[in-house]
Amino acid sequence: MTISKFKYPIGIQTFEKIREGGYMYADKTGYVYRLAQQFQFVFLSRPRRFGKSLLLSTMKSYFEGRRDLFEGLEAGRLETEWEQYPVLDISLASAKDGGVEYMNLRLGTKLERLEKKYGLERKDDAPGDRLERLITGCAEKYGKKVVVLIDEYDAPLLSVMHQPERLEEMRLALRAFYAPLKDCDQWLRFVFITGISKFSQLSIFSELNNLKRITMVPEYSTICGITERELHEQWGEAVADMAADMGITTEEAYRLLKEKYDGYHFAKDKTDVYNPFSLLNALVDRDLQAHWFETGTPTVLVNMLKKFGTDITRLDGSFARSVEFDAPTEQMKSVLPLFYQSGYLTIKDYDRDTDTYTLGYPNNEVYQGVMDALVPYYVWDDTLTTSNSIVDMYRALRNDDLEEMLERLKAFLASIPYAEGANTEGHFRQLLYVVLSLMGRYLLTEVRTATGRIDAVWQSRTDIYVIELKMDQPARKALQQIDEKGYMIPFSYDERRLHKIGLSFSTKTRTIEEWVVVQQ
């Protein structure tokens, strides 16, 4: 690997450090300027590691009048006055994984830093009272209205989400802390709040009547993340270097990056956004790994799947109205809100007539990561045996030996210890969904057609497999249903090889009993 001539801001969330250090930067300063001119209170939610902290750091430099840092950037061309304001920047990211007492301790440390910075008296009282004194004290001392920037407002809440009593206690404590944002309105120039989720009962949502939520506003859909245009225009040389190191063309590198890390949509306009954390790491490592998914554990999401009895095969392509999938976190009736807000699902389509969104996995990194995470819960906690078996099945299929692949699949399913609910067609369908997906393919389950719902469609770059499942019935009946319902018709003009597969599962042996394969 050749040494890169570019400086990548891996792990750097400070705008000043990026600009002074000459690191690569996708210019988002125009958004900062426009928000500052139009609104006073703004809320934005985005998935973790999507650039929220860097955005707030950019706002901090802007409101502190650091004109030197904006030379050559959009805000540097638009702003003419560069007025300086006291800026209170507070992150709650480190205030999670503990109770109210721990959160207040962390807040106390952050408030003390600001009190020292602006030369204000420190008193050991409630965090909300200290925040109010900071706002009023700075406004009086400097004769300027105050800017408040709050990052990861919901971090303490997410850590106790599944503990109702602790959640309520934490909610009340945060309500008290955020209350001054309403009471001090006359002293505030600008307030910007970020997080991952929505908790409706917090005062920042129920009491700040003029809070502008830009989370799903098309004008700000690319305020975080990297767009296709930014990748090509600003980081084109870096992609070319990556391609050369990988021994592929630049066009192929763009295609692979897009499949792996692109595909996030945060508004109805469906403008594509790359995951910035994964993209940067891929350019640095000159390799396509699951960077974003490996930095977080989806345990909470798996718990939610179980809580709502979710059929995991229906997550990709799920339908929901905006009030349903963008619902407050503590009022969720399904997993869709948290999966969407956390970045595991994204907007794929929008039907204006019915106000209905279609949701799906944004890209291959997330899709494969979710499948990996589901193995211990939906397949087997022996992940090593599972991985080895999947590799063997994939190799058989790669060699065009479908019979061997199905034999290995039968043996693998039979070896899985019995689990409650393992005698249902839905259970086996979810097993197949996870196992086949992990072979690097894309499995769509229960695909809707004009005449019915296909149990599974398995697609690779060379083949399409239309699969129908039957429980304790001959496999030929499954094959017969494919023909009678015309399940092959939607793929009749596809140039790939077409296969019809009828599978029969036995509740006695808890695995595949027989199959019939017909290639068209």
Short mmCIF file of C-alpha atoms in Angstrom, two decimals:
data_model
loop_
_atom_site.label_atom_id
_atom_site.label_comp_id
_atom_site.label_asym_id
_atom_site.label_seq_id
_atom_site.Cartn_x
_atom_site.Cartn_y
_atom_site.Cartn_z
CA MET A 1 0.00 0.00 0.00
CA THR A 2 1.34 3.41 -0.98
CA ILE A 3 1.31 6.20 1.59
CA SER A 4 -1.69 8.46 1.04
CA LYS A 5 -1.09 12.16 0.41
CA PHE A 6 -4.46 12.94 1.95
CA LYS A 7 -5.15 13.58 5.62
CA TYR A 8 -8.32 11.81 6.74
CA PRO A 9 -10.09 13.10 9.87
CA ILE A 10 -10.64 9.67 11.43
CA GLY A 11 -11.98 10.18 14.95
CA ILE A 12 -11.66 13.98 14.71
CA GLN A 13 -14.90 15.79 15.56
CA THR A 14 -13.50 19.29 16.02
CA PHE A 15 -13.95 21.72 13.12
CA GLU A 16 -10.99 23.86 14.23
CA LYS A 17 -8.62 20.88 14.27
CA ILE A 18 -9.77 19.73 10.83
CA ARG A 19 -9.33 23.15 9.24
CA GLU A 20 -6.02 24.02 10.89
CA GLY A 21 -4.67 20.53 10.30
CA GLY A 22 -5.50 20.47 6.60
CA TYR A 23 -7.72 17.40 6.84
CA MET A 24 -10.24 16.44 4.18
CA TYR A 25 -13.60 18.13 4.78
CA ALA A 26 -16.96 18.04 3.00
CA ASP A 27 -18.21 21.63 3.18
CA LYS A 28 -21.40 21.77 5.29
CA THR A 29 -20.93 25.38 6.39
CA GLY A 30 -23.63 26.70 4.07
CA TYR A 31 -26.19 24.80 6.13
CA VAL A 32 -24.85 26.40 9.30
CA TYR A 33 -25.18 29.88 7.83
CA ARG A 34 -28.74 29.33 6.59
CA LEU A 35 -29.93 27.79 9.85
CA ALA A 36 -28.46 30.69 11.83
CA GLN A 37 -30.34 33.18 9.65
CA GLN A 38 -33.70 31.41 9.66
CA PHE A 39 -34.29 29.82 13.06
CA GLN A 40 -33.71 30.17 16.78
CA PHE A 41 -34.40 26.63 18.06
CA VAL A 42 -33.49 23.63 15.87
CA PHE A 43 -33.57 19.86 16.40
CA LEU A 44 -31.83 17.24 14.23
CA SER A 45 -31.71 13.48 14.68
CA ARG A 46 -29.28 11.27 12.79
CA PRO A 47 -27.75 7.81 13.39
CA ARG A 48 -24.58 7.49 15.44
CA ARG A 49 -21.24 8.38 13.84
CA PHE A 50 -22.92 10.42 11.13
CA GLY A 51 -21.15 13.72 11.79
CA LYS A 52 -23.50 15.35 14.30
CA SER A 53 -20.69 16.29 16.69
CA LEU A 54 -18.61 17.80 13.88
CA LEU A 55 -21.64 19.79 12.76
CA LEU A 56 -22.05 21.26 16.25
CA SER A 57 -18.33 22.03 16.41
CA THR A 58 -18.69 23.88 13.09
CA MET A 59 -21.56 25.88 14.57
CA LYS A 60 -19.46 26.68 17.62
CA SER A 61 -16.67 28.11 15.47
CA TYR A 62 -19.18 30.05 13.37
CA PHE A 63 -20.88 31.72 16.34
CA GLU A 64 -17.54 32.44 18.00
CA GLY A 65 -16.70 34.50 14.93
CA ARG A 66 -13.77 32.35 13.77
CA ARG A 67 -13.71 33.81 10.28
CA ASP A 68 -10.22 32.43 9.62
CA LEU A 69 -11.51 28.86 9.77
CA PHE A 70 -14.12 29.47 7.07
CA GLU A 71 -11.89 30.86 4.34
CA GLY A 72 -12.68 29.13 1.06
CA LEU A 73 -15.88 27.60 2.44
CA GLU A 74 -19.49 28.51 1.65
CA ALA A 75 -20.16 30.25 4.96
CA GLY A 76 -16.99 32.28 4.44
CA ARG A 77 -18.47 33.65 1.22
CA LEU A 78 -21.98 34.23 2.64
CA GLU A 79 -21.24 35.76 6.05
CA THR A 80 -20.13 39.41 6.18
CA GLU A 81 -20.45 40.41 9.85
CA TRP A 82 -18.90 37.54 11.86
CA GLU A 83 -20.43 38.60 15.15
CA GLN A 84 -19.14 36.81 18.26
CA TYR A 85 -21.45 35.18 20.82
CA PRO A 86 -20.91 33.22 24.04
CA VAL A 87 -21.33 29.55 23.10
CA LEU A 88 -22.38 26.90 25.59
CA ASP A 89 -21.56 23.52 24.03
CA ILE A 90 -22.70 20.49 26.00
CA SER A 91 -22.47 16.83 24.99
CA LEU A 92 -24.34 14.13 26.89
CA ALA A 93 -22.56 11.30 25.08
CA SER A 94 -20.50 10.46 28.17
CA ALA A 95 -23.52 10.69 30.51
CA LYS A 96 -24.95 7.31 29.52
CA ASP A 97 -24.68 3.85 31.06
CA GLY A 98 -25.50 5.13 34.50
CA GLY A 99 -28.29 6.54 36.62
CA VAL A 100 -29.44 10.09 37.27
CA GLU A 101 -26.70 10.66 39.84
CA TYR A 102 -23.99 9.72 37.35
CA MET A 103 -25.56 11.87 34.64
CA ASN A 104 -25.70 14.88 36.96
CA LEU A 105 -22.06 14.32 37.87
CA ARG A 106 -21.06 14.34 34.20
CA LEU A 107 -23.18 17.41 33.53
CA GLY A 108 -21.60 19.14 36.51
CA THR A 109 -18.14 18.64 35.01
CA LYS A 110 -19.22 20.10 31.68
CA LEU A 111 -20.99 23.06 33.26
CA GLU A 112 -17.95 23.80 35.45
CA ARG A 113 -15.78 23.97 32.31
CA LEU A 114 -18.12 26.57 30.84
CA GLU A 115 -18.32 28.54 34.09
CA LYS A 116 -14.51 28.79 34.15
CA LYS A 117 -14.36 29.67 30.46
CA TYR A 118 -16.71 32.64 30.88
CA GLY A 119 -15.59 33.67 34.36
CA LEU A 120 -18.86 32.97 36.14
CA GLU A 121 -19.40 31.86 39.72
CA ARG A 122 -19.72 28.11 40.32
CA LYS A 123 -22.42 26.79 42.64
CA ASP A 124 -23.07 23.13 43.41
CA ASP A 125 -26.77 23.11 42.76
CA ALA A 126 -29.01 21.41 40.17
CA PRO A 127 -27.68 21.23 36.57
CA GLY A 128 -30.73 23.10 35.28
CA ASP A 129 -30.14 26.00 37.66
CA ARG A 130 -26.47 26.16 36.64
CA LEU A 131 -27.42 26.17 32.95
CA GLU A 132 -29.84 29.03 33.53
CA ARG A 133 -27.16 31.06 35.40
CA LEU A 134 -24.72 30.41 32.55
CA ILE A 135 -27.18 31.72 29.99
CA THR A 136 -28.25 34.80 31.93
CA GLY A 137 -24.74 35.43 33.30
CA CYS A 138 -23.09 35.34 29.86
CA ALA A 139 -25.78 37.54 28.37
CA GLU A 140 -25.32 40.15 31.12
CA LYS A 141 -21.51 40.01 31.27
CA TYR A 142 -20.86 40.14 27.51
CA GLY A 143 -23.92 42.06 26.38
CA LYS A 144 -24.68 39.38 23.80
CA LYS A 145 -27.33 36.77 23.38
CA VAL A 146 -26.13 33.22 24.02
CA VAL A 147 -25.80 30.19 21.74
CA VAL A 148 -26.55 26.75 23.23
CA LEU A 149 -25.42 23.58 21.42
CA ILE A 150 -26.51 20.24 22.90
CA ASP A 151 -25.12 17.03 21.40
CA GLU A 152 -26.55 13.53 21.99
CA TYR A 153 -29.36 14.86 24.17
CA ASP A 154 -30.89 11.36 24.38
CA ALA A 155 -27.80 9.30 25.30
CA PRO A 156 -28.79 8.88 28.98
CA LEU A 157 -32.32 7.87 27.97
CA LEU A 158 -31.30 5.25 25.45
CA SER A 159 -29.23 3.45 28.06
CA VAL A 160 -32.34 2.85 30.25
CA MET A 161 -34.92 2.53 27.50
CA HIS A 162 -36.07 -0.95 28.56
CA GLN A 163 -36.27 -0.09 32.25
CA PRO A 164 -39.53 1.88 32.73
CA GLU A 165 -38.83 3.10 36.26
CA ARG A 166 -35.30 4.30 35.48
CA LEU A 167 -36.50 5.76 32.19
CA GLU A 168 -39.11 7.88 33.95
CA GLU A 169 -36.58 9.05 36.54
CA MET A 170 -34.10 9.97 33.80
CA ARG A 171 -36.78 11.74 31.79
CA LEU A 172 -37.77 13.92 34.73
CA ALA A 173 -34.13 14.78 35.46
CA LEU A 174 -33.49 15.80 31.85
CA ARG A 175 -36.74 17.75 31.71
CA ALA A 176 -35.46 19.84 34.62
CA PHE A 177 -32.11 20.35 32.93
CA TYR A 178 -33.59 21.48 29.59
CA ALA A 179 -36.29 23.70 31.15
CA PRO A 180 -34.15 26.90 31.04
CA LEU A 181 -34.13 26.74 27.24
CA LYS A 182 -37.72 27.93 27.34
CA ASP A 183 -37.44 30.24 30.34
CA CYS A 184 -34.36 32.01 28.92
CA ASP A 185 -35.74 32.61 25.45
CA GLN A 186 -35.03 36.37 25.55
CA TRP A 187 -31.31 35.75 26.16
CA LEU A 188 -30.84 33.08 23.51
CA ARG A 189 -29.55 33.75 19.99
CA PHE A 190 -29.57 30.16 18.73
CA VAL A 191 -30.16 26.67 20.13
CA PHE A 192 -29.25 23.48 18.26
CA ILE A 193 -30.02 20.01 19.66
CA THR A 194 -28.97 16.67 18.22
CA GLY A 195 -29.70 13.06 19.06
CA ILE A 196 -30.59 9.71 17.60
CA SER A 197 -34.17 9.23 18.76
CA LYS A 198 -37.29 11.12 19.77
CA PHE A 199 -38.69 11.17 23.30
CA SER A 200 -41.93 13.14 23.12
CA GLN A 201 -42.40 13.91 26.79
CA LEU A 202 -39.18 15.87 27.20
CA SER A 203 -39.63 19.60 27.59
CA ILE A 204 -37.54 20.30 24.49
CA PHE A 205 -40.35 18.77 22.46
CA SER A 206 -43.45 19.62 24.49
CA GLU A 207 -42.59 23.13 25.70
CA LEU A 208 -40.43 24.68 22.98
CA ASN A 209 -43.26 25.56 20.64
CA ASN A 210 -40.91 27.23 18.15
CA LEU A 211 -38.53 24.25 17.88
CA LYS A 212 -37.81 23.62 14.19
CA ARG A 213 -37.30 19.91 13.46
CA ILE A 214 -35.19 19.55 10.34
CA THR A 215 -34.67 15.78 10.61
CA MET A 216 -36.84 14.99 7.57
CA VAL A 217 -36.79 18.33 5.76
CA PRO A 218 -35.48 17.81 2.18
CA GLU A 219 -33.50 21.07 2.29
CA TYR A 220 -31.36 19.62 5.10
CA SER A 221 -31.34 15.93 4.15
CA THR A 222 -27.59 16.03 3.39
CA ILE A 223 -26.50 18.21 6.31
CA CYS A 224 -24.66 15.15 7.69
CA GLY A 225 -22.95 12.43 5.67
CA ILE A 226 -21.32 12.51 2.24
CA THR A 227 -23.23 12.95 -1.01
CA GLU A 228 -22.35 11.42 -4.37
CA ARG A 229 -21.36 14.84 -5.67
CA GLU A 230 -19.10 15.54 -2.69
CA LEU A 231 -17.42 12.16 -3.09
CA HIS A 232 -16.69 12.71 -6.78
CA GLU A 233 -15.80 16.41 -6.69
CA GLN A 234 -13.87 16.64 -3.42
CA TRP A 235 -12.51 13.14 -2.85
CA GLY A 236 -12.13 11.83 -6.38
CA GLU A 237 -8.35 11.53 -6.11
CA ALA A 238 -8.67 9.54 -2.89
CA VAL A 239 -11.02 7.07 -4.59
CA ALA A 240 -8.61 6.75 -7.52
CA ASP A 241 -5.76 5.97 -5.09
CA MET A 242 -7.92 3.35 -3.39
CA ALA A 243 -8.77 1.76 -6.75
CA ALA A 244 -5.11 1.62 -7.78
CA ASP A 245 -4.15 -0.03 -4.50
CA MET A 246 -6.96 -2.60 -4.86
CA GLY A 247 -6.06 -3.32 -8.48
CA ILE A 248 -9.44 -2.26 -9.87
CA THR A 249 -10.71 0.61 -11.99
CA THR A 250 -11.87 3.85 -10.43
CA GLU A 251 -15.37 3.19 -11.77
CA GLU A 252 -15.41 -0.18 -10.03
CA ALA A 253 -14.24 1.43 -6.78
CA TYR A 254 -17.09 3.94 -6.95
CA ARG A 255 -19.56 1.11 -7.54
CA LEU A 256 -18.26 -0.93 -4.60
CA LEU A 257 -18.27 2.08 -2.26
CA LYS A 258 -21.84 2.88 -3.27
CA GLU A 259 -23.09 -0.66 -2.69
CA LYS A 260 -21.33 -0.89 0.65
CA TYR A 261 -21.85 2.51 2.28
CA ASP A 262 -24.35 4.63 0.31
CA GLY A 263 -28.14 4.49 0.30
CA TYR A 264 -29.23 6.53 3.33
CA HIS A 265 -32.25 8.75 2.68
CA PHE A 266 -33.48 11.19 5.30
CA ALA A 267 -36.33 12.88 3.45
CA LYS A 268 -38.96 12.31 0.79
CA ASP A 269 -36.62 13.52 -1.94
CA LYS A 270 -34.48 10.37 -1.38
CA THR A 271 -31.14 12.11 -1.93
CA ASP A 272 -28.43 9.48 -1.41
CA VAL A 273 -26.07 9.93 1.53
CA TYR A 274 -22.97 7.87 2.31
CA ASN A 275 -22.15 6.87 5.86
CA PRO A 276 -19.18 9.24 6.49
CA PHE A 277 -17.50 7.09 9.14
CA SER A 278 -17.42 3.96 6.99
CA LEU A 279 -16.48 5.84 3.83
CA LEU A 280 -13.51 7.57 5.45
CA ASN A 281 -12.25 4.35 7.00
CA ALA A 282 -12.56 2.55 3.68
CA LEU A 283 -10.49 5.24 1.93
CA VAL A 284 -7.85 5.08 4.65
CA ASP A 285 -7.63 1.28 4.75
CA ARG A 286 -8.15 0.88 0.98
CA ASP A 287 -10.53 -1.95 1.85
CA LEU A 288 -14.28 -2.47 2.19
CA GLN A 289 -14.99 -3.58 5.75
CA ALA A 290 -18.00 -3.15 8.06
CA HIS A 291 -16.59 -0.12 9.86
CA TRP A 292 -19.81 1.51 11.12
CA PHE A 293 -21.59 -1.65 12.19
CA GLU A 294 -18.60 -2.92 14.16
CA THR A 295 -18.58 0.22 16.34
CA GLY A 296 -22.00 -0.43 17.84
CA THR A 297 -23.87 -3.35 19.35
CA PRO A 298 -27.47 -3.90 18.17
CA THR A 299 -28.48 -5.69 21.39
CA VAL A 300 -31.21 -3.14 22.06
CA LEU A 301 -32.56 -3.63 18.56
CA VAL A 302 -32.62 -7.42 18.92
CA ASN A 303 -34.49 -7.03 22.21
CA MET A 304 -37.02 -4.84 20.44
CA LEU A 305 -37.48 -7.46 17.71
CA LYS A 306 -38.33 -10.01 20.38
CA LYS A 307 -40.55 -7.64 22.34
CA PHE A 308 -42.79 -6.96 19.35
CA GLY A 309 -42.58 -10.47 17.90
CA THR A 310 -41.19 -9.04 14.66
CA ASP A 311 -40.86 -11.19 11.57
CA ILE A 312 -37.34 -10.21 10.51
CA THR A 313 -38.02 -11.20 6.92
CA ARG A 314 -40.46 -8.30 6.62
CA LEU A 315 -38.19 -5.50 7.81
CA ASP A 316 -36.74 -4.87 4.36
CA GLY A 317 -39.56 -3.43 2.29
CA SER A 318 -41.79 -2.65 5.24
CA PHE A 319 -44.49 0.00 4.90
CA ALA A 320 -45.33 2.70 7.42
CA ARG A 321 -46.92 6.11 7.58
CA SER A 322 -44.70 8.88 8.85
CA VAL A 323 -46.53 9.04 12.20
CA GLU A 324 -45.76 5.35 12.69
CA PHE A 325 -42.10 4.93 11.81
CA ASP A 326 -41.02 8.38 13.03
CA ALA A 327 -42.89 7.98 16.31
CA PRO A 328 -41.54 8.96 19.75
CA THR A 329 -39.27 6.23 21.08
CA GLU A 330 -41.18 5.51 24.28
CA GLN A 331 -44.47 5.22 22.39
CA MET A 332 -43.33 2.73 19.76
CA LYS A 333 -45.74 -0.01 18.74
CA SER A 334 -43.21 -1.71 16.47
CA VAL A 335 -39.45 -1.83 15.87
CA LEU A 336 -39.62 0.46 12.83
CA PRO A 337 -39.08 3.82 14.61
CA LEU A 338 -35.91 2.73 16.40
CA PHE A 339 -34.58 0.81 13.39
CA TYR A 340 -35.10 3.89 11.22
CA GLN A 341 -33.78 6.42 13.72
CA SER A 342 -30.74 4.25 14.49
CA GLY A 343 -29.81 3.92 10.80
CA TYR A 344 -30.54 0.22 10.33
CA LEU A 345 -33.44 1.05 8.00
CA THR A 346 -33.85 4.03 5.73
CA ILE A 347 -36.40 5.54 3.36
CA LYS A 348 -36.64 3.68 0.06
CA ASP A 349 -39.79 5.23 -1.37
CA TYR A 350 -42.66 7.56 -0.53
CA ASP A 351 -46.28 7.48 -1.68
CA ARG A 352 -47.66 10.99 -1.32
CA ASP A 353 -51.27 9.93 -1.91
CA THR A 354 -51.28 7.62 1.12
CA ASP A 355 -48.49 9.33 3.10
CA THR A 356 -46.76 5.96 3.22
CA TYR A 357 -43.03 5.28 3.29
CA THR A 358 -41.28 2.14 2.17
CA LEU A 359 -38.34 1.29 4.42
CA GLY A 360 -35.36 -0.95 3.77
CA TYR A 361 -31.72 -1.60 4.57
CA PRO A 362 -29.61 1.29 3.24
CA ASN A 363 -26.65 -0.72 1.97
CA ASN A 364 -24.73 -3.99 2.09
CA GLU A 365 -22.74 -3.03 5.19
CA VAL A 366 -25.87 -2.62 7.27
CA TYR A 367 -27.71 -5.56 5.72
CA GLN A 368 -24.89 -8.05 6.29
CA GLY A 369 -24.20 -6.59 9.74
CA VAL A 370 -27.79 -7.07 10.84
CA MET A 371 -27.75 -10.65 9.59
CA ASP A 372 -24.54 -11.36 11.52
CA ALA A 373 -26.08 -9.88 14.66
CA LEU A 374 -29.19 -12.03 14.34
CA VAL A 375 -27.33 -15.36 14.16
CA PRO A 376 -27.16 -16.02 17.95
CA TYR A 377 -30.84 -15.15 18.36
CA TYR A 378 -32.48 -16.61 15.25
CA VAL A 379 -30.12 -19.40 14.22
CA TRP A 380 -27.69 -20.71 16.86
CA ASP A 381 -25.46 -19.25 19.52
CA ASP A 382 -22.63 -21.43 18.18
CA THR A 383 -21.59 -18.72 15.74
CA LEU A 384 -18.36 -20.47 14.71
CA THR A 385 -20.17 -23.61 13.54
CA THR A 386 -22.75 -21.44 11.84
CA SER A 387 -20.09 -19.44 9.99
CA ASN A 388 -18.23 -22.55 8.85
CA SER A 389 -21.43 -24.20 7.65
CA ILE A 390 -22.44 -21.10 5.72
CA VAL A 391 -19.04 -20.96 4.03
CA ASP A 392 -19.40 -24.61 2.98
CA MET A 393 -22.88 -23.92 1.57
CA TYR A 394 -21.66 -20.87 -0.28
CA ARG A 395 -18.76 -22.77 -1.85
CA ALA A 396 -21.14 -25.46 -3.08
CA LEU A 397 -23.40 -22.88 -4.66
CA ARG A 398 -20.46 -21.01 -6.16
CA ASN A 399 -19.56 -24.28 -7.88
CA ASP A 400 -23.13 -24.48 -9.27
CA ASP A 401 -23.88 -27.48 -7.07
CA LEU A 402 -27.32 -26.59 -5.74
CA GLU A 403 -27.94 -30.17 -4.59
CA GLU A 404 -24.87 -30.16 -2.36
CA MET A 405 -25.82 -26.76 -1.01
CA LEU A 406 -29.30 -28.01 -0.06
CA GLU A 407 -27.87 -31.18 1.49
CA ARG A 408 -25.54 -29.09 3.63
CA LEU A 409 -28.40 -26.78 4.54
CA LYS A 410 -30.52 -29.78 5.59
CA ALA A 411 -27.72 -31.14 7.78
CA PHE A 412 -27.04 -27.74 9.33
CA LEU A 413 -30.69 -27.10 10.23
CA ALA A 414 -30.96 -30.57 11.74
CA SER A 415 -27.96 -29.88 13.97
CA ILE A 416 -29.43 -26.73 15.51
CA PRO A 417 -30.69 -27.36 19.08
CA TYR A 418 -34.45 -27.27 19.49
CA ALA A 419 -35.85 -23.89 20.41
CA GLU A 420 -39.35 -22.80 21.34
CA GLY A 421 -41.39 -21.96 18.27
CA ALA A 422 -39.16 -24.01 15.99
CA ASN A 423 -42.07 -25.94 14.47
CA THR A 424 -43.62 -23.06 12.55
CA GLU A 425 -43.19 -22.13 8.93
CA GLY A 426 -42.33 -18.61 10.02
CA HIS A 427 -39.48 -19.92 12.16
CA PHE A 428 -37.95 -21.85 9.28
CA ARG A 429 -38.41 -18.95 6.89
CA GLN A 430 -36.50 -16.66 9.24
CA LEU A 431 -33.76 -19.27 9.63
CA LEU A 432 -33.39 -19.47 5.86
CA TYR A 433 -33.48 -15.70 5.56
CA VAL A 434 -30.52 -15.25 7.90
CA VAL A 435 -28.49 -18.24 6.67
CA LEU A 436 -28.84 -17.55 2.95
CA SER A 437 -28.27 -13.82 3.43
CA LEU A 438 -24.98 -14.52 5.15
CA MET A 439 -23.76 -16.32 2.06
CA GLY A 440 -23.45 -12.91 0.46
CA ARG A 441 -26.69 -13.15 -1.47
CA TYR A 442 -29.81 -11.07 -1.20
CA LEU A 443 -32.91 -12.90 -0.09
CA LEU A 444 -36.31 -11.28 -0.36
CA THR A 445 -39.00 -13.14 1.56
CA GLU A 446 -42.74 -13.12 1.00
CA VAL A 447 -42.44 -11.07 -2.17
CA ARG A 448 -45.82 -9.71 -3.23
CA THR A 449 -47.18 -10.41 -6.69
CA ALA A 450 -50.55 -9.79 -8.33
CA THR A 451 -51.64 -13.35 -7.47
CA GLY A 452 -50.11 -13.91 -4.05
CA ARG A 453 -47.04 -13.72 -1.87
CA ILE A 454 -43.89 -15.66 -2.72
CA ASP A 455 -42.23 -17.24 0.30
CA ALA A 456 -38.74 -16.33 -0.87
CA VAL A 457 -36.86 -14.95 -3.85
CA TRP A 458 -33.13 -15.46 -3.69
CA GLN A 459 -31.12 -13.39 -6.15
CA SER A 460 -27.46 -13.44 -7.09
CA ARG A 461 -25.77 -11.76 -10.05
CA THR A 462 -26.20 -14.88 -12.19
CA ASP A 463 -29.24 -16.69 -10.81
CA ILE A 464 -32.72 -16.16 -9.42
CA TYR A 465 -34.23 -18.79 -7.12
CA VAL A 466 -37.98 -18.64 -6.45
CA ILE A 467 -38.64 -20.67 -3.31
CA GLU A 468 -41.92 -21.89 -1.84
CA LEU A 469 -42.09 -23.59 1.57
CA LYS A 470 -44.53 -26.23 2.80
CA MET A 471 -44.80 -27.73 6.26
CA ASP A 472 -45.31 -31.52 6.47
CA GLN A 473 -46.46 -31.61 2.86
CA PRO A 474 -44.78 -32.94 -0.30
CA ALA A 475 -42.31 -30.58 -1.95
CA ARG A 476 -44.18 -30.99 -5.27
CA LYS A 477 -47.12 -29.09 -3.73
CA ALA A 478 -44.84 -26.14 -3.12
CA LEU A 479 -43.64 -26.36 -6.71
CA GLN A 480 -47.23 -26.62 -7.90
CA GLN A 481 -48.13 -23.40 -6.09
CA ILE A 482 -45.28 -21.56 -7.85
CA ASP A 483 -46.79 -22.57 -11.20
CA GLU A 484 -50.44 -22.00 -10.28
CA LYS A 485 -49.77 -18.54 -8.83
CA GLY A 486 -47.48 -17.50 -11.68
CA TYR A 487 -44.65 -16.59 -9.32
CA MET A 488 -42.07 -16.88 -12.13
CA ILE A 489 -43.80 -14.36 -14.41
CA PRO A 490 -42.19 -11.20 -12.87
CA PHE A 491 -38.75 -12.64 -13.71
CA SER A 492 -39.50 -13.97 -17.19
CA TYR A 493 -37.54 -11.20 -18.94
CA ASP A 494 -34.57 -11.36 -16.59
CA GLU A 495 -31.39 -12.58 -18.29
CA ARG A 496 -30.25 -14.54 -15.25
CA ARG A 497 -30.89 -18.27 -14.86
CA LEU A 498 -34.24 -19.00 -13.24
CA HIS A 499 -34.81 -21.78 -10.70
CA LYS A 500 -38.02 -23.02 -9.05
CA ILE A 501 -37.45 -24.67 -5.68
CA GLY A 502 -40.11 -26.45 -3.63
CA LEU A 503 -39.04 -27.13 -0.05
CA SER A 504 -40.79 -29.35 2.46
CA PHE A 505 -40.07 -28.97 6.16
CA SER A 506 -40.75 -31.63 8.73
CA THR A 507 -41.94 -30.73 12.20
CA LYS A 508 -40.65 -34.10 13.35
CA THR A 509 -37.06 -33.76 12.16
CA ARG A 510 -37.08 -29.92 12.32
CA THR A 511 -35.27 -29.57 9.03
CA ILE A 512 -35.78 -29.93 5.28
CA GLU A 513 -37.46 -33.24 4.48
CA GLU A 514 -37.31 -33.03 0.69
CA TRP A 515 -36.99 -30.61 -2.20
CA VAL A 516 -37.71 -30.34 -5.89
CA VAL A 517 -35.63 -28.09 -8.15
CA VAL A 518 -36.59 -27.11 -11.69
CA GLN A 519 -34.44 -24.81 -13.85
CA GLN A 520 -36.22 -22.83 -16.56
#
